Amino acid sequence: MDYTKLTVAAALMGASMIYAQDAEIATWSGFRKAAVSFTFDDGPQSDVDVALPMFEKYGYKATFNIVTNWANGGGANGMLNWSGVQKLSEAGHEIASHSNSHPNGQPMPANEISSSKGTINQKIQQKYGCVTLAYPNCDTPGDSQVLQNYVVGRICNGSWKGGSDIMGKDGPNNWAAASALMTGSNGTSDFKGNMDKAVQQGGWVAFLTHGFQGKTNGFADYSPTDANGMDGALQYAQQKDKDIWVAPMGHVAMYIKERKASQVSASTSGSTTTVKLTHNIKDNISDYDYPLTLKVKTSLSKAEVTQAGAKLEAKIEGGYAIFDAVPNAGDIVIAGEGAGPESSSSSETTRSSSSGAVDCTANPTDASCQGMAIASELQNNFNLSVYRSSDNYIVVGGAQGMNITVFNSLGHQVRTTRGLGAVQKVYTGAKGVYLVKVGSKTFKVKL
Ligand SMILES: [Zn+2]
């Protein structure tokens, strides 16, 4: 044995020894055992009348597949218009494509693959954009064209295409043919049994629902579903929240693709652990920046977890820090509480009002909250400001060259950018409270 080398190595390691640390990405968000997605086709009025309040009650998000020509119809024939679709989006649901024209009994025309997506992206602003396509009549108009435009394409029951009805932990064999079980009078009403199967198999089950029995379903009148049955399913999922992750189809698809592509590494120096979570699958469809759940070993019993300097919601359990983080969004640091970067304080949160400006969160319609007024205040040496604009953007003023990060109320990072102009729009999305970190300061804004 070469003792000289050993001594040198020990000396180099010294007091600030750095070593690799256990880190794991959860198969499903929150280390749950299965994923469940609820998808709704065609965009009938009953989506807003029935599904919206039902999902709101449980706090779950679903996927609504919209036929753009029908939404263009301005609410005719019992179908939603764009403001109805906007309501679903504002509640945090995924808005996805179900073609432009929904041809009857024929495959979807290939030229509607990208044009329907374009219309949805133009009408509805979503954090992840339009990433899911559900085919009318359950048949793909061309796998490769679909996959050039969408994260996932959905058929109906997987088994009739030689796949499986309940998908595995890595999703469908073909991402242009994700399965969904038809619910209602011509489909299944056994939500619980299918969710249980998914839990047993550690997989993913999706449901496909048209309208609801006795409600305004417009063209979505095939196989109406009993609303009480679905309500019971959501209640069951909530009771089994430790096992069942309910999320929109496109988000689950992003999660799987990111999980499979991501590298995670962790190294510890003293009691501080630095975690890197990266992948290189970013393409013209998506940045694949849906948060993944991580579990990283730590010796700390109380810790603060930050990513790119912004605080994440985390718990310490059994020697591990468990938290959601966004791939490619900067280093994640697990450190003793108080050791992290400066967090928000009331004086910073209310900075605009204490510096004599109007609090635009409380008074969004006040004249000073409009772009011109803020710009002139900036000339009067008004330093940093974060507020909501009249068109519902989070706007940051006076942050040139600074890092800007927007987090939602779950602590998920939804936007990261660098300050450019004197007044800059940085984010718009679902209604809710957001934390905006500008440099070392944190502001709270309500959209
Ligand atoms: Zn349809």
Short mmCIF file of C-alpha atoms and ligand atoms in Angstrom, two decimals:
data_model
loop_
_atom_site.label_atom_id
_atom_site.label_comp_id
_atom_site.label_asym_id
_atom_site.label_seq_id
_atom_site.Cartn_x
_atom_site.Cartn_y
_atom_site.Cartn_z
CA MET A 1 0.00 0.00 0.00
CA ASP A 2 1.26 3.47 -0.81
CA TYR A 3 0.96 5.37 2.48
CA THR A 4 2.21 8.62 0.96
CA LYS A 5 -0.71 8.83 -1.42
CA LEU A 6 -3.16 7.98 1.32
CA THR A 7 -1.81 10.75 3.53
CA VAL A 8 -1.97 13.26 0.72
CA ALA A 9 -5.56 12.27 -0.06
CA ALA A 10 -6.57 12.59 3.61
CA ALA A 11 -4.91 15.99 3.86
CA LEU A 12 -6.64 17.20 0.73
CA MET A 13 -9.99 16.06 2.01
CA GLY A 14 -9.32 17.73 5.35
CA ALA A 15 -12.06 19.56 7.20
CA SER A 16 -14.27 20.32 4.21
CA MET A 17 -14.63 16.77 3.00
CA ILE A 18 -16.87 16.51 -0.05
CA TYR A 19 -18.47 13.20 -0.81
CA ALA A 20 -21.17 11.84 -3.07
CA GLN A 21 -24.54 11.53 -1.41
CA ASP A 22 -27.59 9.34 -2.00
CA ALA A 23 -30.15 11.01 -4.22
CA GLU A 24 -33.19 9.54 -5.90
CA ILE A 25 -35.92 10.80 -8.25
CA ALA A 26 -39.41 9.56 -7.33
CA THR A 27 -41.13 7.31 -9.86
CA TRP A 28 -44.27 9.43 -9.31
CA SER A 29 -44.61 12.89 -7.79
CA GLY A 30 -44.49 12.81 -3.99
CA PHE A 31 -43.17 9.20 -4.02
CA ARG A 32 -46.71 8.01 -4.61
CA LYS A 33 -47.37 4.56 -6.05
CA ALA A 34 -49.45 5.44 -9.11
CA ALA A 35 -50.52 8.28 -11.38
CA VAL A 36 -54.14 8.93 -12.35
CA SER A 37 -55.28 11.35 -15.06
CA PHE A 38 -58.80 12.50 -15.82
CA THR A 39 -59.32 13.67 -19.39
CA PHE A 40 -62.45 15.31 -20.81
CA ASP A 41 -63.17 15.44 -24.53
CA ASP A 42 -64.90 17.92 -26.85
CA GLY A 43 -65.34 20.92 -24.48
CA PRO A 44 -69.06 20.85 -23.60
CA GLN A 45 -70.74 23.27 -21.19
CA SER A 46 -70.83 20.49 -18.56
CA ASP A 47 -67.03 20.77 -18.23
CA VAL A 48 -67.57 24.14 -16.53
CA ASP A 49 -70.93 23.32 -14.92
CA VAL A 50 -69.98 19.95 -13.41
CA ALA A 51 -66.30 19.01 -13.72
CA LEU A 52 -64.89 22.42 -12.73
CA PRO A 53 -66.58 22.69 -9.29
CA MET A 54 -66.07 18.97 -8.64
CA PHE A 55 -62.31 19.12 -9.24
CA GLU A 56 -62.10 22.41 -7.36
CA LYS A 57 -63.63 20.68 -4.32
CA TYR A 58 -60.75 18.21 -4.17
CA GLY A 59 -58.01 20.47 -5.50
CA TYR A 60 -57.23 18.16 -8.40
CA LYS A 61 -56.37 19.18 -11.97
CA ALA A 62 -57.61 17.49 -15.13
CA THR A 63 -57.07 17.68 -18.89
CA PHE A 64 -59.70 19.28 -21.12
CA ASN A 65 -59.36 18.41 -24.81
CA ILE A 66 -60.85 21.21 -26.87
CA VAL A 67 -62.14 21.18 -30.46
CA THR A 68 -61.03 24.63 -31.60
CA ASN A 69 -63.78 25.15 -34.21
CA TRP A 70 -66.41 24.37 -31.59
CA ALA A 71 -64.89 26.82 -29.10
CA ASN A 72 -64.80 29.36 -31.96
CA GLY A 73 -68.57 28.86 -32.17
CA GLY A 74 -69.04 31.31 -29.32
CA GLY A 75 -70.98 28.97 -27.04
CA ALA A 76 -73.37 27.54 -29.64
CA ASN A 77 -74.71 23.96 -29.48
CA GLY A 78 -73.99 23.48 -25.78
CA MET A 79 -70.24 23.80 -26.29
CA LEU A 80 -67.88 26.10 -24.36
CA ASN A 81 -66.66 29.31 -25.91
CA TRP A 82 -63.10 30.49 -25.30
CA SER A 83 -63.98 32.32 -22.10
CA GLY A 84 -65.39 29.05 -20.75
CA VAL A 85 -62.14 27.32 -21.71
CA GLN A 86 -60.24 30.20 -20.06
CA LYS A 87 -62.12 29.51 -16.81
CA LEU A 88 -60.83 25.94 -16.84
CA SER A 89 -57.32 27.16 -17.52
CA GLU A 90 -57.46 29.76 -14.75
CA ALA A 91 -58.37 27.02 -12.31
CA GLY A 92 -55.08 25.32 -13.24
CA HIS A 93 -56.39 22.62 -15.55
CA GLU A 94 -54.55 21.51 -18.66
CA ILE A 95 -56.06 22.72 -21.94
CA ALA A 96 -55.22 20.32 -24.74
CA SER A 97 -56.15 19.74 -28.38
CA HIS A 98 -58.89 17.52 -29.72
CA SER A 99 -58.45 18.72 -33.37
CA ASN A 100 -59.99 21.71 -35.15
CA SER A 101 -62.93 20.04 -36.81
CA HIS A 102 -63.62 16.70 -35.07
CA PRO A 103 -64.52 14.86 -38.29
CA ASN A 104 -67.21 12.31 -37.70
CA GLY A 105 -66.20 8.67 -38.10
CA GLN A 106 -62.98 9.60 -39.90
CA PRO A 107 -59.39 9.96 -38.79
CA MET A 108 -58.27 13.42 -37.75
CA PRO A 109 -56.73 15.31 -40.73
CA ALA A 110 -52.96 15.56 -40.35
CA ASN A 111 -52.97 19.31 -41.01
CA GLU A 112 -54.95 19.84 -37.81
CA ILE A 113 -52.12 18.44 -35.67
CA SER A 114 -50.16 21.67 -35.44
CA SER A 115 -52.90 24.16 -36.34
CA SER A 116 -55.13 23.17 -33.41
CA LYS A 117 -52.17 23.51 -31.09
CA GLY A 118 -51.39 26.93 -32.57
CA THR A 119 -54.94 28.14 -31.97
CA ILE A 120 -54.97 26.91 -28.38
CA ASN A 121 -51.60 28.49 -27.63
CA GLN A 122 -52.88 31.74 -29.10
CA LYS A 123 -56.14 31.73 -27.12
CA ILE A 124 -55.02 30.24 -23.81
CA GLN A 125 -51.80 31.07 -22.01
CA GLN A 126 -50.53 28.05 -20.10
CA LYS A 127 -47.39 27.46 -18.10
CA TYR A 128 -46.43 24.48 -20.24
CA GLY A 129 -48.35 25.38 -23.40
CA CYS A 130 -50.53 22.94 -25.34
CA VAL A 131 -48.61 19.67 -25.02
CA THR A 132 -51.34 17.01 -25.29
CA LEU A 133 -53.43 15.88 -28.25
CA ALA A 134 -56.44 13.56 -27.92
CA TYR A 135 -57.63 12.15 -31.23
CA PRO A 136 -61.30 12.26 -32.18
CA ASN A 137 -62.38 8.68 -32.89
CA CYS A 138 -59.34 7.34 -31.01
CA ASP A 139 -56.98 7.03 -33.95
CA THR A 140 -53.63 8.76 -34.45
CA PRO A 141 -53.31 10.86 -37.64
CA GLY A 142 -49.61 9.94 -37.85
CA ASP A 143 -47.36 9.09 -34.92
CA SER A 144 -44.26 10.96 -36.03
CA GLN A 145 -46.12 14.18 -36.88
CA VAL A 146 -47.91 14.03 -33.53
CA LEU A 147 -44.63 13.57 -31.66
CA GLN A 148 -43.08 16.54 -33.46
CA ASN A 149 -45.76 18.74 -31.91
CA TYR A 150 -46.88 17.19 -28.65
CA VAL A 151 -45.43 15.56 -25.55
CA VAL A 152 -48.21 12.97 -25.69
CA GLY A 153 -51.00 11.82 -28.02
CA ARG A 154 -53.97 10.01 -26.57
CA ILE A 155 -56.02 7.21 -28.12
CA CYS A 156 -58.84 5.49 -26.18
CA ASN A 157 -58.62 2.17 -24.36
CA GLY A 158 -55.07 0.96 -25.02
CA SER A 159 -56.00 -2.67 -25.36
CA TRP A 160 -57.70 -2.32 -28.74
CA LYS A 161 -54.42 -1.09 -30.22
CA GLY A 162 -52.46 -3.96 -28.72
CA GLY A 163 -51.27 -1.91 -25.76
CA SER A 164 -52.47 -2.05 -22.19
CA ASP A 165 -55.31 -0.11 -20.61
CA ILE A 166 -53.22 0.71 -17.57
CA MET A 167 -49.83 2.07 -18.53
CA GLY A 168 -46.56 1.19 -16.81
CA LYS A 169 -44.29 3.50 -14.84
CA ASP A 170 -42.54 4.54 -18.07
CA GLY A 171 -45.82 5.42 -19.81
CA PRO A 172 -47.22 3.92 -23.01
CA ASN A 173 -45.03 1.92 -25.44
CA ASN A 174 -45.85 4.59 -28.01
CA TRP A 175 -46.13 8.22 -26.82
CA ALA A 176 -48.51 8.92 -29.71
CA ALA A 177 -50.87 6.27 -28.32
CA ALA A 178 -51.35 6.81 -24.60
CA SER A 179 -54.36 4.93 -23.28
CA ALA A 180 -57.45 6.27 -21.54
CA LEU A 181 -60.41 4.25 -20.28
CA MET A 182 -63.75 5.45 -21.57
CA THR A 183 -66.11 6.20 -18.67
CA GLY A 184 -69.90 6.35 -18.61
CA SER A 185 -72.78 4.32 -19.97
CA ASN A 186 -70.70 2.79 -22.82
CA GLY A 187 -67.53 2.47 -20.76
CA THR A 188 -66.39 1.79 -17.24
CA SER A 189 -67.84 3.17 -14.03
CA ASP A 190 -65.22 1.36 -11.97
CA PHE A 191 -62.89 4.24 -11.16
CA LYS A 192 -61.78 2.78 -7.84
CA GLY A 193 -60.98 -0.70 -9.20
CA ASN A 194 -58.86 0.77 -11.99
CA MET A 195 -57.05 3.14 -9.65
CA ASP A 196 -56.35 0.24 -7.30
CA LYS A 197 -54.92 -1.74 -10.22
CA ALA A 198 -52.64 1.16 -11.11
CA VAL A 199 -51.45 1.31 -7.48
CA GLN A 200 -50.77 -2.44 -7.44
CA GLN A 201 -48.87 -2.22 -10.72
CA GLY A 202 -47.07 1.03 -9.87
CA GLY A 203 -48.42 2.42 -13.14
CA TRP A 204 -50.58 5.13 -14.67
CA VAL A 205 -54.28 5.01 -15.48
CA ALA A 206 -56.13 7.67 -17.44
CA PHE A 207 -59.87 8.10 -17.82
CA LEU A 208 -61.71 9.58 -20.81
CA THR A 209 -65.00 11.30 -20.08
CA HIS A 210 -67.48 13.03 -22.36
CA GLY A 211 -70.37 14.81 -20.68
CA PHE A 212 -72.30 14.01 -17.53
CA GLN A 213 -75.68 12.35 -17.24
CA GLY A 214 -78.53 14.87 -17.35
CA LYS A 215 -76.30 17.88 -18.08
CA THR A 216 -75.58 20.15 -21.06
CA ASN A 217 -73.16 18.04 -23.11
CA GLY A 218 -73.63 19.47 -26.59
CA PHE A 219 -71.71 17.33 -29.10
CA ALA A 220 -70.10 15.41 -26.22
CA ASP A 221 -73.17 13.28 -25.72
CA TYR A 222 -71.51 9.88 -26.17
CA SER A 223 -71.38 7.66 -23.07
CA PRO A 224 -72.42 10.21 -20.42
CA THR A 225 -70.87 9.66 -16.99
CA ASP A 226 -72.54 9.67 -13.58
CA ALA A 227 -71.20 12.77 -11.81
CA ASN A 228 -71.62 11.17 -8.38
CA GLY A 229 -69.49 8.23 -9.48
CA MET A 230 -66.68 10.54 -10.50
CA ASP A 231 -67.03 12.59 -7.32
CA GLY A 232 -66.66 9.34 -5.36
CA ALA A 233 -63.53 8.53 -7.38
CA LEU A 234 -61.92 11.85 -6.49
CA GLN A 235 -62.84 11.39 -2.85
CA TYR A 236 -61.26 7.93 -2.94
CA ALA A 237 -58.10 9.31 -4.56
CA GLN A 238 -57.89 11.94 -1.84
CA GLN A 239 -58.28 9.33 0.89
CA LYS A 240 -55.41 7.44 -0.73
CA ASP A 241 -53.34 10.56 -1.36
CA LYS A 242 -50.23 8.80 -0.05
CA ASP A 243 -50.50 6.34 -2.96
CA ILE A 244 -52.35 8.14 -5.75
CA TRP A 245 -51.05 11.14 -7.69
CA VAL A 246 -53.81 12.86 -9.67
CA ALA A 247 -52.46 15.13 -12.42
CA PRO A 248 -53.24 16.15 -16.01
CA MET A 249 -52.14 13.78 -18.78
CA GLY A 250 -49.58 16.15 -20.29
CA HIS A 251 -48.01 16.85 -16.92
CA VAL A 252 -47.67 13.17 -16.05
CA ALA A 253 -46.14 12.60 -19.50
CA MET A 254 -43.63 15.41 -18.88
CA TYR A 255 -42.83 13.97 -15.46
CA ILE A 256 -42.08 10.54 -16.92
CA LYS A 257 -39.93 11.87 -19.75
CA GLU A 258 -37.98 14.14 -17.40
CA ARG A 259 -37.55 11.42 -14.80
CA LYS A 260 -36.19 9.02 -17.39
CA ALA A 261 -33.81 11.61 -18.86
CA SER A 262 -32.60 13.35 -15.71
CA GLN A 263 -29.29 12.90 -13.97
CA VAL A 264 -29.21 13.67 -10.28
CA SER A 265 -26.05 13.99 -8.22
CA ALA A 266 -25.45 15.27 -4.74
CA SER A 267 -22.30 16.17 -2.84
CA THR A 268 -21.94 17.22 0.76
CA SER A 269 -19.50 19.63 2.30
CA GLY A 270 -19.80 20.01 6.06
CA SER A 271 -23.55 19.73 6.62
CA THR A 272 -24.53 21.45 3.37
CA THR A 273 -25.51 19.27 0.43
CA THR A 274 -25.55 20.54 -3.15
CA VAL A 275 -27.74 18.69 -5.63
CA LYS A 276 -27.65 18.93 -9.40
CA LEU A 277 -30.70 17.87 -11.40
CA THR A 278 -30.27 18.09 -15.17
CA HIS A 279 -31.43 16.62 -18.45
CA ASN A 280 -30.96 17.49 -22.11
CA ILE A 281 -34.33 16.64 -23.65
CA LYS A 282 -35.45 20.25 -24.09
CA ASP A 283 -36.88 20.57 -27.62
CA ASN A 284 -39.22 22.75 -29.69
CA ILE A 285 -42.23 21.28 -27.86
CA SER A 286 -41.24 21.86 -24.26
CA ASP A 287 -38.49 22.84 -21.84
CA TYR A 288 -39.55 19.82 -19.78
CA ASP A 289 -39.52 21.93 -16.63
CA TYR A 290 -42.24 20.18 -14.68
CA PRO A 291 -41.00 19.68 -11.10
CA LEU A 292 -39.71 16.24 -10.09
CA THR A 293 -39.78 14.93 -6.52
CA LEU A 294 -36.36 14.16 -5.07
CA LYS A 295 -35.14 12.40 -1.97
CA VAL A 296 -31.63 13.28 -0.84
CA LYS A 297 -29.79 11.97 2.21
CA THR A 298 -28.94 14.58 4.80
CA SER A 299 -27.47 14.56 8.29
CA LEU A 300 -29.57 17.59 9.21
CA SER A 301 -32.77 17.18 11.23
CA LYS A 302 -33.98 20.64 10.23
CA ALA A 303 -33.02 22.10 6.91
CA GLU A 304 -33.86 24.72 4.36
CA VAL A 305 -33.86 23.67 0.72
CA THR A 306 -33.28 26.26 -1.99
CA GLN A 307 -32.92 26.12 -5.74
CA ALA A 308 -31.01 28.91 -7.47
CA GLY A 309 -31.30 30.75 -4.17
CA ALA A 310 -35.10 30.50 -3.87
CA LYS A 311 -36.72 28.50 -1.12
CA LEU A 312 -38.45 25.21 -1.92
CA GLU A 313 -41.09 23.51 0.18
CA ALA A 314 -39.34 20.53 1.76
CA LYS A 315 -39.69 17.98 4.52
CA ILE A 316 -37.00 16.08 6.40
CA GLU A 317 -37.96 12.49 7.05
CA GLY A 318 -35.89 9.45 8.06
CA GLY A 319 -32.59 11.09 7.23
CA TYR A 320 -33.71 12.41 3.86
CA ALA A 321 -34.79 15.77 2.52
CA ILE A 322 -37.82 15.33 0.24
CA PHE A 323 -38.84 18.14 -2.10
CA ASP A 324 -39.90 19.06 -5.64
CA ALA A 325 -37.36 20.74 -7.89
CA VAL A 326 -37.24 21.75 -11.53
CA PRO A 327 -34.59 20.18 -13.78
CA ASN A 328 -32.02 22.54 -15.34
CA ALA A 329 -33.13 25.35 -13.02
CA GLY A 330 -29.97 25.73 -10.98
CA ASP A 331 -28.22 24.15 -8.00
CA ILE A 332 -30.33 22.83 -5.16
CA VAL A 333 -28.84 23.44 -1.73
CA ILE A 334 -29.84 21.66 1.48
CA ALA A 335 -28.50 23.64 4.42
CA GLY A 336 -29.19 24.18 8.10
CA GLU A 337 -32.12 26.49 8.73
CA GLY A 338 -31.10 30.11 8.63
CA ALA A 339 -28.02 29.27 6.58
CA GLY A 340 -29.84 29.79 3.30
CA PRO A 341 -30.28 33.04 1.47
CA GLU A 342 -32.33 35.83 2.91
CA SER A 343 -36.02 34.98 2.74
CA SER A 344 -39.00 37.24 2.47
CA SER A 345 -39.81 39.53 5.34
CA SER A 346 -42.84 41.70 5.84
CA SER A 347 -40.90 44.86 5.14
CA GLU A 348 -39.86 43.52 1.73
CA THR A 349 -43.26 42.14 0.92
CA THR A 350 -44.86 45.49 1.56
CA ARG A 351 -41.99 47.44 0.15
CA SER A 352 -44.06 49.21 -2.47
CA SER A 353 -46.44 50.64 0.08
CA SER A 354 -43.78 51.56 2.63
CA SER A 355 -41.82 53.45 -0.03
CA GLY A 356 -44.84 55.61 -0.76
CA ALA A 357 -45.99 53.77 -3.89
CA VAL A 358 -49.36 52.15 -4.28
CA ASP A 359 -49.52 48.46 -3.41
CA CYS A 360 -50.59 47.17 -6.81
CA THR A 361 -51.49 43.78 -5.44
CA ALA A 362 -54.13 45.33 -3.24
CA ASN A 363 -55.12 48.04 -5.72
CA PRO A 364 -54.60 46.57 -9.18
CA THR A 365 -56.87 49.10 -10.85
CA ASP A 366 -55.12 52.12 -9.36
CA ALA A 367 -53.75 54.44 -12.03
CA SER A 368 -50.22 54.19 -10.59
CA CYS A 369 -50.23 50.48 -11.33
CA GLN A 370 -50.33 51.07 -15.06
CA GLY A 371 -47.12 50.84 -17.03
CA MET A 372 -46.58 54.56 -17.66
CA ALA A 373 -47.00 55.58 -14.05
CA ILE A 374 -44.55 52.98 -12.82
CA ALA A 375 -42.02 54.04 -15.45
CA SER A 376 -42.11 57.65 -14.27
CA GLU A 377 -41.72 56.56 -10.67
CA LEU A 378 -38.63 54.65 -11.69
CA GLN A 379 -37.12 57.93 -12.90
CA ASN A 380 -37.79 59.31 -9.43
CA ASN A 381 -35.39 56.73 -8.05
CA PHE A 382 -38.00 54.14 -7.20
CA ASN A 383 -35.75 51.09 -7.11
CA LEU A 384 -37.24 47.66 -7.27
CA SER A 385 -40.92 46.91 -7.79
CA VAL A 386 -42.99 43.81 -8.42
CA TYR A 387 -46.67 44.13 -9.23
CA ARG A 388 -49.52 42.84 -11.32
CA SER A 389 -50.26 44.67 -14.55
CA SER A 390 -53.79 45.42 -15.70
CA ASP A 391 -53.48 42.58 -18.25
CA ASN A 392 -52.67 40.12 -15.46
CA TYR A 393 -48.92 39.73 -15.84
CA ILE A 394 -46.40 39.74 -13.05
CA VAL A 395 -44.28 42.75 -13.84
CA VAL A 396 -40.88 43.59 -12.40
CA GLY A 397 -39.43 47.06 -12.50
CA GLY A 398 -35.87 48.23 -11.89
CA ALA A 399 -34.31 44.78 -11.94
CA GLN A 400 -31.87 45.13 -14.84
CA GLY A 401 -29.24 42.39 -14.68
CA MET A 402 -30.84 40.67 -11.68
CA ASN A 403 -32.06 37.09 -11.52
CA ILE A 404 -35.84 36.83 -11.37
CA THR A 405 -37.55 33.63 -10.27
CA VAL A 406 -41.30 33.07 -9.94
CA PHE A 407 -42.66 30.32 -7.66
CA ASN A 408 -46.23 29.17 -7.31
CA SER A 409 -47.89 28.56 -3.97
CA LEU A 410 -46.61 24.96 -3.92
CA GLY A 411 -43.07 26.26 -4.12
CA HIS A 412 -42.71 25.07 -7.69
CA GLN A 413 -40.53 27.24 -9.83
CA VAL A 414 -42.60 28.40 -12.79
CA ARG A 415 -40.32 30.94 -14.42
CA THR A 416 -36.76 32.01 -14.23
CA THR A 417 -35.31 34.90 -16.16
CA ARG A 418 -32.95 37.85 -15.97
CA GLY A 419 -34.04 41.45 -15.67
CA LEU A 420 -33.66 43.29 -18.97
CA GLY A 421 -35.68 46.46 -19.40
CA ALA A 422 -36.69 49.08 -16.83
CA VAL A 423 -40.14 47.49 -16.64
CA GLN A 424 -40.48 43.87 -17.64
CA LYS A 425 -43.37 41.45 -17.89
CA VAL A 426 -42.11 38.16 -16.49
CA TYR A 427 -45.01 35.77 -16.03
CA THR A 428 -48.68 35.15 -16.43
CA GLY A 429 -50.52 31.96 -15.61
CA ALA A 430 -53.24 30.45 -13.47
CA LYS A 431 -54.81 32.59 -10.76
CA GLY A 432 -53.11 32.31 -7.40
CA VAL A 433 -50.43 33.67 -5.14
CA TYR A 434 -46.88 33.71 -6.49
CA LEU A 435 -43.58 34.47 -4.85
CA VAL A 436 -41.25 36.48 -7.00
CA LYS A 437 -37.61 36.48 -6.07
CA VAL A 438 -35.59 39.33 -7.50
CA GLY A 439 -31.96 39.13 -6.50
CA SER A 440 -32.09 38.49 -2.75
CA LYS A 441 -35.53 40.04 -2.23
CA THR A 442 -38.82 38.18 -2.29
CA PHE A 443 -42.21 39.67 -3.16
CA LYS A 444 -45.66 38.21 -3.00
CA VAL A 445 -48.05 38.85 -5.93
CA LYS A 446 -51.59 37.69 -6.49
CA LEU A 447 -52.75 36.99 -10.05
ZN ZN B 1 -64.43 13.79 -29.32
#
